[in-house]
Amino acid sequence: MSAGGERAGAERIMSLDVMRGIVMVLMAIDHVRVYAAVPAGGPAPGVFFTRWITHFVAPWFCFLAGTGAFLHGRKLGDMRALSRYLALRGALLVLLELTILRVSWTFNLDFANYNIAGVIWMLGWCMVMLAALVRLPVKVVGWGGVAMIALQQVFQPITSALPQWLASILYQGGETRLGPGGPPLLILYVLIPWIGVMAAGYGFGALLTRPPDARRRLFLRAGLGMTAVFIVVATLAAVMRPGDGQVPLFARILGQQKYPPSQLFLLMTLGPMIALLPWAEQVSGKVRDVLSTFGRVPMFYYLLHIPLIHALALVVSLVREGRVDTWLFSNFPLAPPAAPAGYRWSLALLYLVWLIAVALLYVPCRWYARVKSRSPQGWLRYL
């Protein structure tokens, strides 16, 4: 490979790390919000945008997981090896969601009554499915993912004919059980159309092989075009939607369906992030260093940030109430029971705890990024 080609590869990887770092930092806002008992949106602009800004996290994280799989496949030069890697890593993510992360969210061991299938569950199963898809041509995988996103509603009647537990996992979501008479499982992230998002990201990876100037122009045009389509369609739908007069127009435009993610939700979130990629290739200095550090170790960051934020919430409760509220040990994350009266934090406190959490996470993430760079082929690559 030429020197220019090596530089281009480094830029591509750095830009993806920067974008991953952005979504990791944004993600922490929403998870502090959970422990702050601040609603997941509402007509008040402060609360609405506190939730809305974090909508970019799951789509971009899933999309980049597919892009990362494409780049890893190029590095390996063996689709069978890539398939094995994706299947093993996906299974590991599902296991982590149901064990370590389950305990981190609640700080209890009440597995018999509460289990949650969140974003890591979804990413894990999507990787397992992508492990089979990577044997197909890249364009087939990428455009197939786009088609699944666009036509996702056709799966509703199809999944309705399946067993309830499988229909819930694939498309319907909600609560099901882990086996007949088994413990409950609350499914937040279904697999359709998220596997389509990851597959589209895999196809997107091929565009990163283009010359730098050409791909930057392409990303900017594609991202801005997707964003423009969203603005036009979502605005028309909001203006024409009857019975929503009490909801502010901005909330009707931006308050798109996330569970499962609608086409407009994915246009709203993926378009601007794709448009930001040219900036991510040019950013430098401390901003690049901090964001790319988080972006190089996303799973390590995720595993640390949930128990850290939960622990910080215990400290906040102790300072504010003189005791640690027992609600913080209940099965509440993203589900009832509701916080006790008077518990809710102010937005100022929420953002202060978020800044503290991100600052505390930087040191171990920087250490782990260095450790991982010294052992790129070992077991650490799965985290």
One Martini backbone bead per residue (centre of mass of N, CA, C, O) as a GRO file, in nm:
protein
  383
    1MET     BB    1   0.099   0.033   0.019
    2SER     BB    2   0.071   0.349   0.017
    3ALA     BB    3   0.114   0.627   0.193
    4GLY     BB    4  -0.158   0.750   0.120
    5GLY     BB    5  -0.323   0.500   0.195
    6GLU     BB    6  -0.245   0.499   0.496
    7ARG     BB    7  -0.359   0.774   0.565
    8ALA     BB    8  -0.647   0.720   0.483
    9GLY     BB    9  -0.697   0.493   0.685
   10ALA     BB   10  -0.644   0.659   0.941
   11GLU     BB   11  -0.866   0.868   0.895
   12ARG     BB   12  -1.105   0.681   0.896
   13ILE     BB   13  -1.068   0.566   1.178
   14MET     BB   14  -1.065   0.835   1.330
   15SER     BB   15  -1.347   0.933   1.245
   16LEU     BB   16  -1.498   0.695   1.377
   17ASP     BB   17  -1.396   0.742   1.663
   18VAL     BB   18  -1.513   1.023   1.697
   19MET     BB   19  -1.811   0.943   1.651
   20ARG     BB   20  -1.824   0.741   1.877
   21GLY     BB   21  -1.748   0.937   2.102
   22ILE     BB   22  -1.996   1.114   2.079
   23VAL     BB   23  -2.210   0.890   2.145
   24MET     BB   24  -2.097   0.813   2.421
   25VAL     BB   25  -2.141   1.086   2.556
   26LEU     BB   26  -2.446   1.109   2.498
   27MET     BB   27  -2.542   0.849   2.640
   28ALA     BB   28  -2.489   0.944   2.936
   29ILE     BB   29  -2.727   1.134   2.958
   30ASP     BB   30  -2.957   0.920   2.953
   31HIS     BB   31  -2.849   0.751   3.205
   32VAL     BB   32  -2.875   0.978   3.404
   33ARG     BB   33  -3.176   1.033   3.359
   34VAL     BB   34  -3.280   0.772   3.481
   35TYR     BB   35  -3.163   0.842   3.780
   36ALA     BB   36  -3.318   1.133   3.778
   37ALA     BB   37  -3.626   1.105   3.684
   38VAL     BB   38  -3.640   1.206   3.398
   39PRO     BB   39  -3.816   1.237   3.142
   40ALA     BB   40  -3.876   1.100   2.810
   41GLY     BB   41  -3.976   1.376   2.764
   42GLY     BB   42  -4.158   1.668   2.640
   43PRO     BB   43  -4.264   1.999   2.606
   44ALA     BB   44  -4.018   2.077   2.746
   45PRO     BB   45  -3.728   2.169   2.608
   46GLY     BB   46  -3.517   2.057   2.807
   47VAL     BB   47  -3.631   1.768   2.822
   48PHE     BB   48  -3.658   1.703   2.527
   49PHE     BB   49  -3.346   1.750   2.442
   50THR     BB   50  -3.224   1.551   2.642
   51ARG     BB   51  -3.345   1.312   2.481
   52TRP     BB   52  -3.302   1.373   2.175
   53ILE     BB   53  -2.985   1.374   2.155
   54THR     BB   54  -2.980   1.051   2.222
   55HIS     BB   55  -3.099   0.930   1.950
   56PHE     BB   56  -2.814   0.903   1.797
   57VAL     BB   57  -2.683   0.652   1.922
   58ALA     BB   58  -2.801   0.377   1.824
   59PRO     BB   59  -2.783   0.416   1.515
   60TRP     BB   60  -2.477   0.479   1.501
   61PHE     BB   61  -2.372   0.233   1.651
   62CYS     BB   62  -2.494   0.024   1.455
   63PHE     BB   63  -2.379   0.129   1.190
   64LEU     BB   64  -2.072   0.116   1.283
   65ALA     BB   65  -2.066  -0.186   1.330
   66GLY     BB   66  -2.086  -0.250   1.030
   67THR     BB   67  -1.839  -0.090   0.937
   68GLY     BB   68  -1.636  -0.238   1.119
   69ALA     BB   69  -1.680  -0.514   0.987
   70PHE     BB   70  -1.573  -0.443   0.711
   71LEU     BB   71  -1.287  -0.352   0.801
   72HIS     BB   72  -1.215  -0.620   0.940
   73GLY     BB   73  -1.237  -0.794   0.686
   74ARG     BB   74  -1.006  -0.655   0.531
   75LYS     BB   75  -0.789  -0.727   0.740
   76LEU     BB   76  -0.828  -1.041   0.731
   77GLY     BB   77  -0.916  -1.169   0.439
   78ASP     BB   78  -1.168  -1.340   0.582
   79MET     BB   79  -1.496  -1.433   0.600
   80ARG     BB   80  -1.486  -1.664   0.804
   81ALA     BB   81  -1.344  -1.505   1.028
   82LEU     BB   82  -1.554  -1.283   1.048
   83SER     BB   83  -1.794  -1.462   1.119
   84ARG     BB   84  -1.676  -1.573   1.383
   85TYR     BB   85  -1.635  -1.303   1.524
   86LEU     BB   86  -1.930  -1.203   1.520
   87ALA     BB   87  -2.061  -1.441   1.666
   88LEU     BB   88  -1.892  -1.425   1.929
   89ARG     BB   89  -1.941  -1.128   1.999
   90GLY     BB   90  -2.246  -1.136   2.002
   91ALA     BB   91  -2.277  -1.347   2.228
   92LEU     BB   92  -2.128  -1.179   2.441
   93LEU     BB   93  -2.323  -0.938   2.450
   94VAL     BB   94  -2.572  -1.092   2.540
   95LEU     BB   95  -2.449  -1.196   2.805
   96LEU     BB   96  -2.387  -0.917   2.929
   97GLU     BB   97  -2.676  -0.810   2.935
   98LEU     BB   98  -2.786  -1.062   3.128
   99THR     BB   99  -2.569  -0.980   3.358
  100ILE     BB  100  -2.379  -0.736   3.420
  101LEU     BB  101  -2.582  -0.516   3.321
  102ARG     BB  102  -2.821  -0.597   3.492
  103VAL     BB  103  -2.676  -0.532   3.763
  104SER     BB  104  -2.589  -0.238   3.703
  105TRP     BB  105  -2.878  -0.115   3.679
  106THR     BB  106  -2.986  -0.234   3.988
  107PHE     BB  107  -2.821  -0.373   4.222
  108ASN     BB  108  -2.942  -0.668   4.166
  109LEU     BB  109  -3.072  -1.036   4.174
  110ASP     BB  110  -3.374  -1.023   4.024
  111PHE     BB  111  -3.414  -1.237   3.773
  112ALA     BB  112  -3.713  -1.349   3.815
  113ASN     BB  113  -3.844  -1.027   3.752
  114TYR     BB  114  -3.581  -0.896   3.586
  115ASN     BB  115  -3.524  -0.819   3.236
  116ILE     BB  116  -3.311  -0.675   2.975
  117ALA     BB  117  -3.334  -0.568   2.620
  118GLY     BB  118  -3.106  -0.385   2.490
  119VAL     BB  119  -2.863  -0.259   2.291
  120ILE     BB  120  -2.666  -0.501   2.332
  121TRP     BB  121  -2.854  -0.719   2.248
  122MET     BB  122  -2.900  -0.615   1.962
  123LEU     BB  123  -2.606  -0.610   1.865
  124GLY     BB  124  -2.550  -0.909   1.908
  125TRP     BB  125  -2.767  -1.032   1.716
  126CYS     BB  126  -2.680  -0.871   1.466
  127MET     BB  127  -2.399  -1.000   1.448
  128VAL     BB  128  -2.493  -1.287   1.408
  129MET     BB  129  -2.644  -1.224   1.141
  130LEU     BB  130  -2.401  -1.092   0.992
  131ALA     BB  131  -2.227  -1.350   0.983
  132ALA     BB  132  -2.403  -1.457   0.742
  133LEU     BB  133  -2.408  -1.206   0.537
  134VAL     BB  134  -2.090  -1.174   0.462
  135ARG     BB  135  -2.105  -1.389   0.221
  136LEU     BB  136  -2.209  -1.164   0.072
  137PRO     BB  137  -2.228  -0.910  -0.109
  138VAL     BB  138  -2.197  -0.591  -0.014
  139LYS     BB  139  -2.434  -0.467  -0.176
  140VAL     BB  140  -2.649  -0.663  -0.078
  141VAL     BB  141  -2.632  -0.593   0.219
  142GLY     BB  142  -2.673  -0.287   0.209
  143TRP     BB  143  -2.942  -0.277   0.038
  144GLY     BB  144  -3.095  -0.472   0.220
  145GLY     BB  145  -3.095  -0.283   0.465
  146VAL     BB  146  -3.249  -0.051   0.334
  147ALA     BB  147  -3.503  -0.217   0.267
  148MET     BB  148  -3.578  -0.289   0.558
  149ILE     BB  149  -3.623  -0.004   0.654
  150ALA     BB  150  -3.839   0.082   0.438
  151LEU     BB  151  -4.011  -0.221   0.484
  152GLN     BB  152  -4.076  -0.299   0.790
  153GLN     BB  153  -4.398  -0.335   0.801
  154VAL     BB  154  -4.412  -0.623   0.662
  155PHE     BB  155  -4.335  -0.780   0.940
  156GLN     BB  156  -4.588  -0.773   1.113
  157PRO     BB  157  -4.761  -1.010   0.994
  158ILE     BB  158  -4.539  -1.220   1.004
  159THR     BB  159  -4.478  -1.214   1.319
  160SER     BB  160  -4.771  -1.278   1.416
  161ALA     BB  161  -4.733  -1.599   1.335
  162LEU     BB  162  -4.552  -1.625   1.565
  163PRO     BB  163  -4.425  -1.676   1.838
  164GLN     BB  164  -4.430  -1.452   2.086
  165TRP     BB  165  -4.125  -1.442   2.158
  166LEU     BB  166  -4.026  -1.402   1.863
  167ALA     BB  167  -4.194  -1.153   1.788
  168SER     BB  168  -4.073  -0.971   2.009
  169ILE     BB  169  -3.775  -0.985   1.915
  170LEU     BB  170  -3.811  -0.895   1.612
  171TYR     BB  171  -4.072  -0.651   1.639
  172GLN     BB  172  -4.275  -0.595   1.895
  173GLY     BB  173  -4.190  -0.632   2.171
  174GLY     BB  174  -4.172  -0.617   2.503
  175GLU     BB  175  -4.300  -0.876   2.697
  176THR     BB  176  -4.139  -1.176   2.788
  177ARG     BB  177  -3.992  -1.509   2.790
  178LEU     BB  178  -3.737  -1.734   2.909
  179GLY     BB  179  -3.921  -1.945   2.841
  180PRO     BB  180  -4.119  -2.167   2.982
  181GLY     BB  181  -4.176  -2.010   3.281
  182GLY     BB  182  -3.983  -1.793   3.275
  183PRO     BB  183  -3.831  -1.517   3.288
  184PRO     BB  184  -3.852  -1.200   3.225
  185LEU     BB  185  -3.849  -0.989   2.915
  186LEU     BB  186  -3.752  -0.667   2.825
  187ILE     BB  187  -3.807  -0.532   2.499
  188LEU     BB  188  -3.660  -0.256   2.338
  189TYR     BB  189  -3.480  -0.408   2.110
  190VAL     BB  190  -3.531  -0.496   1.813
  191LEU     BB  191  -3.426  -0.649   1.503
  192ILE     BB  192  -3.659  -0.494   1.352
  193PRO     BB  193  -3.442  -0.283   1.169
  194TRP     BB  194  -3.147  -0.312   1.292
  195ILE     BB  195  -3.014  -0.508   1.093
  196GLY     BB  196  -3.039  -0.301   0.863
  197VAL     BB  197  -2.849  -0.090   0.980
  198MET     BB  198  -2.597  -0.270   0.993
  199ALA     BB  199  -2.595  -0.348   0.692
  200ALA     BB  200  -2.570  -0.060   0.586
  201GLY     BB  201  -2.298  -0.009   0.729
  202TYR     BB  202  -2.145  -0.224   0.576
  203GLY     BB  203  -2.182  -0.095   0.296
  204PHE     BB  204  -2.058   0.183   0.375
  205GLY     BB  205  -1.762   0.087   0.405
  206ALA     BB  206  -1.691   0.094   0.097
  207LEU     BB  207  -1.676   0.414   0.082
  208LEU     BB  208  -1.398   0.437   0.247
  209THR     BB  209  -1.216   0.354  -0.017
  210ARG     BB  210  -1.224   0.620  -0.115
  211PRO     BB  211  -1.122   0.906  -0.182
  212PRO     BB  212  -1.128   1.160   0.035
  213ASP     BB  213  -1.275   1.382  -0.130
  214ALA     BB  214  -1.505   1.206  -0.241
  215ARG     BB  215  -1.624   1.106   0.031
  216ARG     BB  216  -1.687   1.380   0.155
  217ARG     BB  217  -1.890   1.470  -0.054
  218LEU     BB  218  -2.078   1.229  -0.026
  219PHE     BB  219  -2.145   1.257   0.278
  220LEU     BB  220  -2.259   1.540   0.268
  221ARG     BB  221  -2.484   1.493   0.063
  222ALA     BB  222  -2.623   1.253   0.197
  223GLY     BB  223  -2.675   1.376   0.478
  224LEU     BB  224  -2.828   1.632   0.383
  225GLY     BB  225  -3.044   1.484   0.220
  226MET     BB  226  -3.168   1.321   0.453
  227THR     BB  227  -3.236   1.568   0.626
  228ALA     BB  228  -3.423   1.709   0.422
  229VAL     BB  229  -3.631   1.486   0.401
  230PHE     BB  230  -3.711   1.487   0.692
  231ILE     BB  231  -3.807   1.779   0.722
  232VAL     BB  232  -4.030   1.771   0.512
  233VAL     BB  233  -4.195   1.521   0.603
  234ALA     BB  234  -4.224   1.585   0.909
  235THR     BB  235  -4.362   1.860   0.874
  236LEU     BB  236  -4.608   1.769   0.715
  237ALA     BB  237  -4.706   1.562   0.924
  238ALA     BB  238  -4.736   1.763   1.163
  239VAL     BB  239  -4.939   1.963   1.029
  240MET     BB  240  -5.153   1.722   0.945
  241ARG     BB  241  -5.188   1.628   1.227
  242PRO     BB  242  -5.432   1.533   1.423
  243GLY     BB  243  -5.469   1.622   1.771
  244ASP     BB  244  -5.172   1.806   1.824
  245GLY     BB  245  -5.206   2.106   1.940
  246GLN     BB  246  -5.056   2.070   2.233
  247VAL     BB  247  -4.809   2.013   2.061
  248PRO     BB  248  -4.535   2.118   1.965
  249LEU     BB  249  -4.395   2.136   1.662
  250PHE     BB  250  -4.107   2.038   1.731
  251ALA     BB  251  -4.209   1.773   1.866
  252ARG     BB  252  -4.353   1.656   1.612
  253ILE     BB  253  -4.097   1.646   1.435
  254LEU     BB  254  -3.881   1.505   1.651
  255GLY     BB  255  -4.098   1.286   1.770
  256GLN     BB  256  -3.996   0.996   1.695
  257GLN     BB  257  -4.000   0.664   1.648
  258LYS     BB  258  -3.802   0.412   1.831
  259TYR     BB  259  -4.024   0.174   1.915
  260PRO     BB  260  -3.954   0.113   1.660
  261PRO     BB  261  -3.766   0.244   1.416
  262SER     BB  262  -3.835   0.468   1.204
  263GLN     BB  263  -3.765   0.616   0.914
  264LEU     BB  264  -3.753   0.904   1.034
  265PHE     BB  265  -3.565   0.845   1.268
  266LEU     BB  266  -3.322   0.754   1.086
  267LEU     BB  267  -3.296   1.012   0.924
  268MET     BB  268  -3.254   1.206   1.169
  269THR     BB  269  -2.984   1.049   1.275
  270LEU     BB  270  -2.801   0.966   1.023
  271GLY     BB  271  -2.769   1.214   0.848
  272PRO     BB  272  -2.600   1.411   1.033
  273MET     BB  273  -2.366   1.206   1.086
  274ILE     BB  274  -2.271   1.179   0.796
  275ALA     BB  275  -2.218   1.490   0.760
  276LEU     BB  276  -1.984   1.484   0.995
  277LEU     BB  277  -1.743   1.318   0.882
  278PRO     BB  278  -1.564   1.538   0.752
  279TRP     BB  279  -1.503   1.672   1.022
  280ALA     BB  280  -1.376   1.419   1.164
  281GLU     BB  281  -1.125   1.420   0.963
  282GLN     BB  282  -1.025   1.729   1.068
  283VAL     BB  283  -1.003   1.701   1.348
  284SER     BB  284  -0.821   1.832   1.637
  285GLY     BB  285  -0.663   1.774   1.915
  286LYS     BB  286  -0.823   1.728   2.211
  287VAL     BB  287  -1.092   1.650   2.093
  288ARG     BB  288  -0.989   1.408   1.932
  289ASP     BB  289  -0.853   1.252   2.163
  290VAL     BB  290  -1.099   1.209   2.343
  291LEU     BB  291  -1.303   1.088   2.141
  292SER     BB  292  -1.116   0.856   2.031
  293THR     BB  293  -1.081   0.712   2.296
  294PHE     BB  294  -1.375   0.629   2.331
  295GLY     BB  295  -1.405   0.503   2.034
  296ARG     BB  296  -1.194   0.257   2.083
  297VAL     BB  297  -1.379   0.170   2.368
  298PRO     BB  298  -1.700   0.115   2.379
  299MET     BB  299  -1.747  -0.138   2.563
  300PHE     BB  300  -1.586  -0.051   2.805
  301TYR     BB  301  -1.745   0.204   2.855
  302TYR     BB  302  -2.020   0.070   2.896
  303LEU     BB  303  -1.944  -0.115   3.138
  304LEU     BB  304  -1.869   0.139   3.322
  305HIS     BB  305  -2.103   0.363   3.309
  306ILE     BB  306  -2.336   0.233   3.458
  307PRO     BB  307  -2.215   0.187   3.749
  308LEU     BB  308  -2.117   0.477   3.781
  309ILE     BB  309  -2.387   0.626   3.760
  310HIS     BB  310  -2.523   0.469   3.983
  311ALA     BB  311  -2.323   0.553   4.206
  312LEU     BB  312  -2.371   0.859   4.177
  313ALA     BB  313  -2.670   0.840   4.259
  314LEU     BB  314  -2.614   0.753   4.550
  315VAL     BB  315  -2.463   1.009   4.630
  316VAL     BB  316  -2.686   1.210   4.571
  317SER     BB  317  -2.891   1.088   4.766
  318LEU     BB  318  -2.722   1.124   5.023
  319VAL     BB  319  -2.696   1.434   5.005
  320ARG     BB  320  -3.007   1.510   4.976
  321GLU     BB  321  -3.139   1.279   5.202
  322GLY     BB  322  -2.930   1.116   5.399
  323ARG     BB  323  -2.977   0.878   5.190
  324VAL     BB  324  -3.038   0.579   5.025
  325ASP     BB  325  -3.250   0.514   4.791
  326THR     BB  326  -3.426   0.222   4.726
  327TRP     BB  327  -3.495   0.273   4.424
  328LEU     BB  328  -3.185   0.220   4.331
  329PHE     BB  329  -3.258  -0.116   4.381
  330SER     BB  330  -3.458  -0.144   4.167
  331ASN     BB  331  -3.665  -0.235   3.876
  332PHE     BB  332  -3.652   0.062   3.692
  333PRO     BB  333  -3.505   0.070   3.436
  334LEU     BB  334  -3.729   0.160   3.191
  335ALA     BB  335  -3.928   0.102   3.440
  336PRO     BB  336  -4.109   0.014   3.670
  337PRO     BB  337  -4.090   0.203   3.927
  338ALA     BB  338  -4.145   0.499   4.031
  339ALA     BB  339  -4.039   0.764   4.163
  340PRO     BB  340  -4.034   0.931   4.425
  341ALA     BB  341  -4.143   1.190   4.572
  342GLY     BB  342  -3.893   1.441   4.510
  343TYR     BB  343  -3.648   1.307   4.346
  344ARG     BB  344  -3.613   1.475   4.115
  345TRP     BB  345  -3.401   1.626   3.909
  346SER     BB  346  -3.230   1.861   3.783
  347LEU     BB  347  -3.074   1.953   3.497
  348ALA     BB  348  -2.817   2.059   3.629
  349LEU     BB  349  -2.750   1.799   3.783
  350LEU     BB  350  -2.745   1.608   3.549
  351TYR     BB  351  -2.505   1.752   3.394
  352LEU     BB  352  -2.299   1.733   3.619
  353VAL     BB  353  -2.287   1.424   3.642
  354TRP     BB  354  -2.210   1.378   3.349
  355LEU     BB  355  -1.935   1.523   3.356
  356ILE     BB  356  -1.812   1.350   3.577
  357ALA     BB  357  -1.836   1.077   3.437
  358VAL     BB  358  -1.667   1.141   3.182
  359ALA     BB  359  -1.408   1.220   3.331
  360LEU     BB  360  -1.371   0.944   3.480
  361LEU     BB  361  -1.361   0.766   3.210
  362TYR     BB  362  -1.101   0.858   3.063
  363VAL     BB  363  -0.870   0.713   3.208
  364PRO     BB  364  -0.947   0.409   3.162
  365CYS     BB  365  -0.979   0.438   2.852
  366ARG     BB  366  -0.689   0.516   2.791
  367TRP     BB  367  -0.560   0.265   2.908
  368TYR     BB  368  -0.714   0.053   2.737
  369ALA     BB  369  -0.630   0.153   2.458
  370ARG     BB  370  -0.330   0.084   2.502
  371VAL     BB  371  -0.360  -0.214   2.565
  372LYS     BB  372  -0.512  -0.293   2.302
  373SER     BB  373  -0.285  -0.197   2.100
  374ARG     BB  374  -0.082  -0.433   2.209
  375SER     BB  375  -0.350  -0.653   2.165
  376PRO     BB  376  -0.519  -0.690   1.874
  377GLN     BB  377  -0.545  -1.036   1.876
  378GLY     BB  378  -0.684  -1.078   2.126
  379TRP     BB  379  -0.946  -1.090   2.351
  380LEU     BB  380  -0.981  -0.772   2.353
  381ARG     BB  381  -1.133  -0.745   2.072
  382TYR     BB  382  -1.426  -0.812   2.207
  383LEU     BB  383  -1.409  -0.508   2.368
   0.00000   0.00000   0.00000
